[in-house]
Coordinates of N, CA and C in Angstrom, one line a residue:
M1 N 3.1 29.5 -28.6 CA 2.9 29.3 -27.2 C 3.3 30.7 -26.5
S2 N 2.3 31.3 -26.0 CA 2.5 32.6 -25.4 C 3.2 32.5 -24.0
D3 N 3.2 31.3 -23.4 CA 3.8 31.2 -22.1 C 5.3 30.9 -22.1
V4 N 6.0 30.9 -23.2 CA 7.4 30.8 -23.3 C 8.1 32.1 -23.0
A5 N 8.9 32.1 -22.0 CA 9.6 33.4 -21.6 C 10.6 33.8 -22.6
D6 N 10.9 35.1 -22.7 CA 11.8 35.6 -23.6 C 13.2 35.1 -23.4
V7 N 14.0 35.0 -24.4 CA 15.4 34.6 -24.3 C 16.2 35.8 -24.8
Q8 N 17.5 35.8 -24.4 CA 18.4 36.9 -24.7 C 19.5 36.6 -25.7
A9 N 19.4 35.4 -26.2 CA 20.4 35.0 -27.2 C 19.9 33.9 -28.1
L10 N 20.4 33.8 -29.3 CA 20.1 32.8 -30.3 C 21.5 32.1 -30.6
V11 N 21.5 30.8 -30.4 CA 22.7 30.0 -30.8 C 22.4 29.1 -32.0
V12 N 23.0 29.4 -33.1 CA 22.7 28.7 -34.4 C 23.9 27.7 -34.5
V13 N 23.5 26.4 -34.4 CA 24.6 25.4 -34.4 C 24.8 24.8 -35.8
D14 N 26.0 25.0 -36.3 CA 26.4 24.3 -37.5 C 25.5 24.3 -38.7
V15 N 24.9 25.4 -38.9 CA 24.0 25.6 -40.1 C 25.0 25.9 -41.3
Q16 N 25.6 24.8 -41.8 CA 26.6 24.9 -42.8 C 26.2 24.2 -44.1
T17 N 26.7 24.6 -45.2 CA 26.3 24.2 -46.5 C 26.2 22.7 -46.7
A18 N 27.2 22.0 -46.1 CA 27.2 20.5 -46.3 C 26.0 19.9 -45.8
F19 N 25.3 20.5 -44.8 CA 24.2 19.8 -44.1 C 22.8 20.4 -44.6
F20 N 22.9 21.4 -45.5 CA 21.6 22.1 -45.9 C 21.5 22.1 -47.4
T21 N 22.4 21.6 -48.2 CA 22.3 21.6 -49.6 C 22.7 20.3 -50.2
G22 N 22.2 20.0 -51.4 CA 22.6 18.8 -52.2 C 22.3 17.5 -51.5
D23 N 22.9 16.5 -52.0 CA 22.7 15.1 -51.5 C 23.0 14.9 -50.1
G24 N 23.8 15.7 -49.5 CA 24.2 15.5 -48.1 C 23.3 16.3 -47.1
A25 N 22.2 16.9 -47.6 CA 21.4 17.7 -46.7 C 20.6 16.8 -45.8
V26 N 20.4 17.3 -44.6 CA 19.6 16.6 -43.6 C 18.1 16.5 -44.1
P27 N 17.4 15.4 -43.8 CA 16.0 15.4 -44.2 C 15.2 16.6 -43.6
G28 N 14.4 17.2 -44.5 CA 13.7 18.4 -44.1 C 14.5 19.7 -44.0
A29 N 15.6 19.7 -44.7 CA 16.5 20.8 -44.6 C 15.8 22.2 -44.9
G30 N 15.0 22.2 -45.9 CA 14.3 23.4 -46.3 C 13.5 24.0 -45.2
P31 N 12.5 23.3 -44.7 CA 11.7 23.8 -43.6 C 12.5 24.2 -42.3
V32 N 13.5 23.4 -42.0 CA 14.4 23.7 -40.9 C 15.1 25.0 -41.1
R33 N 15.7 25.2 -42.3 CA 16.3 26.4 -42.7 C 15.4 27.6 -42.6
E34 N 14.2 27.5 -43.0 CA 13.2 28.6 -42.9 C 12.9 28.9 -41.5
A35 N 12.8 27.9 -40.6 CA 12.5 28.2 -39.2 C 13.7 28.9 -38.6
V36 N 14.9 28.5 -38.9 CA 16.1 29.2 -38.4 C 16.2 30.6 -38.9
E37 N 15.9 30.8 -40.2 CA 15.9 32.1 -40.8 C 14.9 33.1 -40.1
G38 N 13.7 32.6 -39.8 CA 12.7 33.4 -39.1 C 13.2 33.8 -37.7
M39 N 13.8 32.8 -37.0 CA 14.3 33.2 -35.6 C 15.5 34.2 -35.8
L40 N 16.3 34.0 -36.7 CA 17.5 34.8 -36.9 C 17.0 36.3 -37.2
R41 N 16.0 36.4 -38.1 CA 15.5 37.7 -38.4 C 14.9 38.4 -37.1
R42 N 14.1 37.7 -36.4 CA 13.5 38.2 -35.2 C 14.5 38.5 -34.1
A43 N 15.6 37.7 -34.0 CA 16.6 37.9 -33.0 C 17.4 39.2 -33.4
R44 N 17.7 39.4 -34.6 CA 18.4 40.6 -35.1 C 17.5 41.9 -34.8
E45 N 16.2 41.8 -35.1 CA 15.3 42.9 -34.9 C 15.2 43.3 -33.4
S46 N 15.3 42.2 -32.5 CA 15.3 42.5 -31.1 C 16.6 42.9 -30.5
G47 N 17.6 42.8 -31.2 CA 18.9 43.3 -30.7 C 19.6 42.3 -29.7
V48 N 19.2 41.0 -29.7 CA 19.8 40.0 -28.8 C 21.1 39.5 -29.5
L49 N 21.9 38.9 -28.7 CA 23.1 38.3 -29.1 C 22.8 37.1 -30.0
V50 N 23.5 37.0 -31.2 CA 23.3 35.9 -32.1 C 24.7 35.3 -32.3
V51 N 24.8 34.0 -32.0 CA 26.1 33.3 -32.1 C 25.9 32.2 -33.1
H52 N 26.7 32.2 -34.2 CA 26.7 31.2 -35.2 C 27.9 30.3 -34.9
L53 N 27.6 29.0 -34.5 CA 28.7 28.1 -34.3 C 29.0 27.4 -35.6
Q54 N 30.3 27.3 -35.9 CA 30.7 26.8 -37.2 C 31.7 25.7 -36.9
N55 N 31.3 24.4 -37.2 CA 32.2 23.3 -37.0 C 33.3 23.2 -37.9
D56 N 34.5 23.0 -37.4 CA 35.7 22.8 -38.2 C 35.9 21.3 -38.3
G57 N 35.3 20.7 -39.3 CA 35.4 19.3 -39.5 C 36.8 18.8 -39.9
P58 N 37.2 17.6 -39.7 CA 38.5 17.1 -40.0 C 38.7 16.9 -41.5
E59 N 39.9 16.7 -41.9 CA 40.2 16.5 -43.3 C 39.4 15.4 -43.9
G60 N 38.8 15.6 -45.0 CA 38.0 14.6 -45.7 C 36.5 14.7 -45.3
A61 N 36.2 15.4 -44.2 CA 34.8 15.5 -43.8 C 34.0 16.4 -44.7
D62 N 32.7 16.3 -44.7 CA 31.8 17.2 -45.5 C 32.0 18.6 -45.1
D63 N 32.3 18.9 -43.8 CA 32.5 20.2 -43.3 C 34.0 20.5 -43.0
E64 N 34.9 19.9 -43.8 CA 36.3 20.2 -43.7 C 36.6 21.7 -43.8
V65 N 37.4 22.3 -43.0 CA 37.7 23.7 -43.0 C 38.2 24.1 -44.4
G66 N 37.6 25.2 -44.9 CA 38.0 25.8 -46.2 C 37.2 25.2 -47.4
T67 N 36.4 24.2 -47.2 CA 35.7 23.6 -48.3 C 34.3 24.3 -48.4
A68 N 33.6 24.1 -49.5 CA 32.3 24.7 -49.7 C 31.3 24.2 -48.7
G69 N 31.4 22.9 -48.2 CA 30.5 22.4 -47.2 C 30.7 23.0 -45.9
W70 N 31.9 23.6 -45.6 CA 32.2 24.2 -44.3 C 31.6 25.6 -44.2
E71 N 31.3 26.2 -45.3 CA 30.8 27.6 -45.3 C 29.4 27.6 -44.6
L72 N 29.1 28.7 -43.9 CA 27.8 28.9 -43.3 C 26.7 29.0 -44.4
A73 N 25.6 28.4 -44.2 CA 24.5 28.3 -45.1 C 23.7 29.6 -45.1
L74 N 23.7 30.4 -44.0 CA 23.0 31.6 -43.9 C 23.9 32.8 -43.7
P75 N 23.5 33.9 -44.3 CA 24.4 35.1 -44.2 C 24.5 35.5 -42.7
V76 N 25.7 36.0 -42.4 CA 26.0 36.5 -41.1 C 26.2 38.0 -41.2
V77 N 25.6 38.8 -40.2 CA 25.8 40.2 -40.2 C 26.7 40.5 -38.9
E78 N 28.0 40.3 -39.1 CA 28.9 40.3 -38.0 C 29.0 41.7 -37.4
G79 N 29.1 41.7 -36.1 CA 29.2 43.0 -35.3 C 29.2 42.6 -33.8
D80 N 28.9 43.6 -33.0 CA 28.9 43.4 -31.6 C 27.8 42.4 -31.1
R81 N 26.7 42.3 -31.8 CA 25.6 41.5 -31.4 C 25.5 40.2 -32.3
E82 N 26.3 40.0 -33.2 CA 26.3 38.8 -34.1 C 27.7 38.4 -34.4
V83 N 28.0 37.2 -34.0 CA 29.4 36.7 -34.2 C 29.4 35.2 -34.6
V84 N 30.5 34.9 -35.2 CA 30.8 33.5 -35.6 C 31.8 32.9 -34.6
V85 N 31.5 31.8 -34.1 CA 32.4 31.1 -33.2 C 32.7 29.7 -33.8
R86 N 34.0 29.5 -34.1 CA 34.4 28.2 -34.7 C 34.6 27.2 -33.6
K87 N 34.3 26.0 -33.9 CA 34.5 24.9 -32.8 C 35.0 23.6 -33.5
K88 N 35.6 22.8 -32.6 CA 36.1 21.5 -33.0 C 35.5 20.3 -32.4
H89 N 34.6 20.6 -31.4 CA 33.9 19.6 -30.6 C 32.4 19.7 -30.8
D90 N 31.7 18.7 -30.4 CA 30.2 18.7 -30.5 C 29.7 19.9 -29.6
D91 N 30.2 20.0 -28.4 CA 29.7 21.0 -27.5 C 30.3 22.4 -27.9
G92 N 29.4 23.3 -28.2 CA 29.7 24.6 -28.6 C 30.5 25.4 -27.5
F93 N 30.4 25.0 -26.3 CA 31.2 25.7 -25.2 C 32.6 25.2 -25.1
A94 N 32.9 24.0 -25.6 CA 34.2 23.3 -25.4 C 35.3 24.0 -26.2
G95 N 36.2 24.7 -25.5 CA 37.3 25.3 -26.2 C 37.0 26.5 -27.0
T96 N 35.8 27.2 -26.7 CA 35.4 28.3 -27.5 C 35.1 29.5 -26.6
S97 N 34.7 30.6 -27.2 CA 34.4 31.8 -26.4 C 32.9 31.9 -26.1
L98 N 32.1 30.9 -26.4 CA 30.7 31.0 -26.3 C 30.3 31.4 -24.9
G99 N 30.8 30.7 -23.9 CA 30.5 31.1 -22.5 C 30.7 32.5 -22.1
R100 N 31.9 33.0 -22.5 CA 32.2 34.4 -22.2 C 31.3 35.4 -22.9
L101 N 30.9 35.1 -24.2 CA 30.0 35.9 -24.9 C 28.6 36.0 -24.2
L102 N 28.1 34.9 -23.8 CA 26.8 34.9 -23.1 C 26.9 35.6 -21.8
V103 N 27.9 35.4 -21.0 CA 28.0 36.2 -19.8 C 28.2 37.7 -20.0
G104 N 29.0 38.0 -21.0 CA 29.2 39.4 -21.3 C 28.0 40.2 -21.8
A105 N 27.0 39.4 -22.4 CA 25.8 40.0 -22.9 C 24.7 39.9 -21.9
G106 N 24.9 39.5 -20.7 CA 23.9 39.4 -19.7 C 22.8 38.4 -20.0
V107 N 23.1 37.4 -20.7 CA 22.1 36.4 -21.1 C 21.7 35.5 -19.9
R108 N 20.4 35.3 -19.9 CA 19.8 34.3 -18.9 C 19.2 33.1 -19.6
G109 N 18.7 33.3 -20.8 CA 18.1 32.3 -21.5 C 18.5 32.3 -23.0
I110 N 18.6 31.1 -23.6 CA 19.0 31.0 -25.0 C 18.1 30.1 -25.8
A111 N 17.9 30.4 -27.0 CA 17.3 29.5 -28.0 C 18.4 28.8 -28.8
V112 N 18.3 27.5 -28.9 CA 19.3 26.7 -29.7 C 18.6 26.1 -30.9
C113 N 19.3 26.2 -32.0 CA 18.8 25.5 -33.2 C 19.9 25.1 -34.1
G114 N 19.6 24.3 -35.1 CA 20.6 23.8 -36.0 C 20.7 22.3 -36.2
V115 N 22.0 21.8 -36.4 CA 22.2 20.4 -36.6 C 23.5 20.0 -35.8
M116 N 23.6 18.8 -35.5 CA 22.8 17.6 -35.5 C 22.1 17.5 -34.2
S117 N 20.8 17.2 -34.2 CA 20.0 17.2 -33.0 C 20.6 16.4 -31.9
E118 N 21.1 15.2 -32.1 CA 21.6 14.3 -31.1 C 23.1 14.5 -30.8
M119 N 23.7 15.4 -31.5 CA 25.2 15.6 -31.3 C 25.4 17.1 -30.8
C120 N 25.7 17.9 -31.8 CA 26.1 19.3 -31.5 C 25.0 20.1 -30.8
V121 N 23.8 20.0 -31.3 CA 22.7 20.7 -30.7 C 22.5 20.3 -29.3
S122 N 22.4 19.0 -29.1 CA 22.2 18.4 -27.7 C 23.3 18.7 -26.8
A123 N 24.6 18.5 -27.2 CA 25.7 18.8 -26.4 C 25.8 20.3 -25.9
T124 N 25.5 21.2 -26.9 CA 25.5 22.6 -26.5 C 24.4 23.0 -25.6
A125 N 23.2 22.4 -25.8 CA 22.1 22.7 -24.9 C 22.3 22.1 -23.5
R126 N 22.9 20.9 -23.5 CA 23.2 20.3 -22.2 C 24.1 21.1 -21.3
T127 N 25.2 21.6 -22.0 CA 26.2 22.4 -21.2 C 25.5 23.7 -20.8
A128 N 24.7 24.3 -21.7 CA 24.0 25.6 -21.3 C 23.1 25.3 -20.1
L129 N 22.4 24.2 -20.0 CA 21.6 23.9 -18.9 C 22.5 23.7 -17.6
A130 N 23.6 23.0 -17.8 CA 24.5 22.8 -16.6 C 25.1 24.1 -16.1
R131 N 25.2 25.1 -17.0 CA 25.7 26.4 -16.6 C 24.6 27.3 -16.0
G132 N 23.4 26.8 -16.0 CA 22.3 27.6 -15.4 C 21.5 28.4 -16.3
Y133 N 21.6 28.3 -17.6 CA 20.8 29.0 -18.6 C 19.5 28.3 -18.8
R134 N 18.5 29.1 -19.0 CA 17.2 28.6 -19.6 C 17.5 28.2 -21.0
V135 N 17.1 27.1 -21.5 CA 17.3 26.7 -22.8 C 16.0 26.4 -23.5
V136 N 15.7 27.1 -24.6 CA 14.5 26.8 -25.4 C 15.0 26.2 -26.7
L137 N 14.3 25.0 -27.0 CA 14.7 24.3 -28.2 C 13.4 24.1 -29.1
P138 N 13.4 24.9 -30.1 CA 12.2 24.8 -31.0 C 12.3 23.5 -31.9
H139 N 11.3 22.7 -31.8 CA 11.3 21.4 -32.5 C 11.5 21.5 -34.0
D140 N 10.9 22.5 -34.6 CA 11.0 22.6 -36.1 C 12.3 23.3 -36.6
A141 N 13.2 23.6 -35.7 CA 14.5 24.4 -36.0 C 15.7 23.6 -35.7
H142 N 15.6 22.2 -35.6 CA 16.8 21.4 -35.5 C 16.6 20.1 -36.2
A143 N 17.6 19.5 -36.7 CA 17.5 18.3 -37.5 C 18.7 17.4 -37.4
T144 N 18.6 16.2 -38.0 CA 19.7 15.3 -38.1 C 19.4 14.3 -39.3
Y145 N 20.3 13.3 -39.4 CA 20.1 12.3 -40.4 C 19.4 11.1 -39.8
D146 N 18.9 10.1 -40.6 CA 18.4 8.9 -40.1 C 19.6 8.2 -39.4
A147 N 19.3 7.5 -38.3 CA 20.3 6.6 -37.7 C 20.3 5.3 -38.4
P148 N 21.4 4.9 -38.9 CA 21.5 3.6 -39.7 C 21.1 2.4 -38.9
A149 N 20.7 1.4 -39.7 CA 20.3 0.1 -39.0 C 21.6 -0.5 -38.4
A150 N 21.4 -1.2 -37.3 CA 22.4 -1.9 -36.6 C 22.0 -3.3 -36.5
E151 N 22.7 -4.2 -37.1 CA 22.4 -5.6 -37.1 C 22.2 -6.2 -35.7
G152 N 21.1 -6.8 -35.5 CA 20.8 -7.4 -34.2 C 20.3 -6.5 -33.2
I153 N 20.2 -5.2 -33.6 CA 19.7 -4.2 -32.6 C 18.5 -3.5 -33.1
A154 N 18.5 -2.9 -34.3 CA 17.4 -2.2 -34.8 C 17.5 -1.9 -36.2
G155 N 16.4 -1.6 -36.9 CA 16.4 -1.1 -38.3 C 16.8 0.3 -38.3
T156 N 16.7 0.9 -39.4 CA 17.0 2.3 -39.6 C 16.0 3.1 -38.7
V157 N 16.5 4.1 -38.0 CA 15.6 5.0 -37.2 C 15.5 6.3 -38.0
P158 N 14.2 6.7 -38.3 CA 14.0 7.9 -39.1 C 14.6 9.2 -38.4
A159 N 15.1 10.1 -39.2 CA 15.7 11.3 -38.6 C 14.7 12.1 -37.7
A160 N 13.4 12.1 -38.0 CA 12.5 12.8 -37.1 C 12.4 12.2 -35.8
T161 N 12.5 10.9 -35.7 CA 12.5 10.2 -34.4 C 13.8 10.4 -33.7
V162 N 14.9 10.4 -34.4 CA 16.2 10.7 -33.7 C 16.1 12.1 -33.1
S163 N 15.6 13.1 -33.8 CA 15.5 14.5 -33.3 C 14.6 14.5 -32.0
R164 N 13.5 13.8 -32.1 CA 12.6 13.9 -30.9 C 13.2 13.2 -29.7
V165 N 13.9 12.1 -29.9 CA 14.6 11.4 -28.8 C 15.7 12.3 -28.3
A166 N 16.4 13.0 -29.1 CA 17.4 14.0 -28.6 C 16.8 15.0 -27.7
E167 N 15.6 15.5 -28.1 CA 14.9 16.5 -27.2 C 14.6 15.8 -25.8
W168 N 14.0 14.6 -25.9 CA 13.6 13.9 -24.7 C 14.8 13.6 -23.8
A169 N 15.9 13.3 -24.4 CA 17.1 12.9 -23.6 C 17.7 14.1 -22.8
L170 N 17.3 15.3 -23.2 CA 17.8 16.5 -22.5 C 17.1 16.7 -21.1
G171 N 16.0 15.9 -20.9 CA 15.3 16.0 -19.6 C 14.3 17.1 -19.6
D172 N 13.8 17.3 -18.4 CA 12.7 18.2 -18.2 C 13.1 19.6 -18.0
E173 N 14.4 19.9 -18.0 CA 14.8 21.3 -17.8 C 14.7 22.1 -19.1
V174 N 15.0 21.4 -20.3 CA 14.9 22.1 -21.5 C 13.5 22.4 -21.9
E175 N 13.2 23.6 -22.5 CA 11.9 24.0 -22.9 C 11.7 23.7 -24.4
V176 N 11.1 22.6 -24.7 CA 10.9 22.2 -26.1 C 9.6 22.9 -26.5
V177 N 9.6 23.7 -27.6 CA 8.5 24.3 -28.2 C 8.3 23.7 -29.6
A178 N 7.1 23.7 -30.0 CA 6.8 23.1 -31.3 C 7.3 23.9 -32.5
R179 N 7.2 25.2 -32.4 CA 7.5 26.1 -33.5 C 8.5 27.2 -33.1
A180 N 9.5 27.4 -34.0 CA 10.4 28.4 -33.8 C 9.7 29.8 -33.8
A181 N 8.6 29.9 -34.5 CA 7.9 31.2 -34.5 C 7.4 31.5 -33.1
D182 N 7.3 30.6 -32.1 CA 6.9 30.8 -30.8 C 8.0 31.3 -29.8
V183 N 9.2 31.3 -30.3 CA 10.3 31.8 -29.5 C 10.4 33.3 -29.6
R184 N 10.4 34.0 -28.4 CA 10.5 35.4 -28.3 C 11.8 35.9 -27.8
F185 N 12.3 37.0 -28.3 CA 13.6 37.5 -28.0 C 13.5 38.9 -27.3
E186 N 14.3 39.1 -26.3 CA 14.4 40.4 -25.6 C 15.9 40.6 -25.1
A187 N 16.4 41.7 -25.5 CA 17.8 42.0 -25.1 C 18.0 41.9 -23.6
G188 N 19.2 41.4 -23.2 CA 19.5 41.2 -21.8 C 20.1 42.4 -21.2
D189 N 20.4 42.3 -19.9 CA 21.0 43.3 -19.1 C 22.5 43.3 -19.3
E190 N 23.1 44.2 -20.0 CA 24.5 44.2 -20.2 C 25.2 45.1 -19.1

């Protein structure tokens, strides 16, 4: 889509080993990872701010701090323009430096990708919208698990449907694009 305006930051949400490898991988983990990798490469080439959010899961969780599942699934090139921000809540802004980093880099618009669509991706996107950022959410670059059946309510809801509903629930302010390849990056005014 050529009509999607440029963004000045990429926020990669919880792309951690527990969710992208082995039996615990989200459905479609391979294609989602490829979409995120493509955006990451283009964001680095453009010189925009890249923030990798890393969830510090509780003891016993798949993403428990210090476990193999907690490790980031994609390599990070840490520096002034690429950082890792650890978090303990779904919302990547809650109790972290994410807001300060975006302000400091002169960001007006962000692309958000990663997992889980209806939790951490959605919560981070929603707060970004509330703070006045343009938010671009590429459909092929976020994922989640199937929602389990709930007796008397519904059968299992496929992960792809859960992800689409998460996009819809963000309202008409979020810019959902079909492909991560359509997201364009341009360094902000610092």
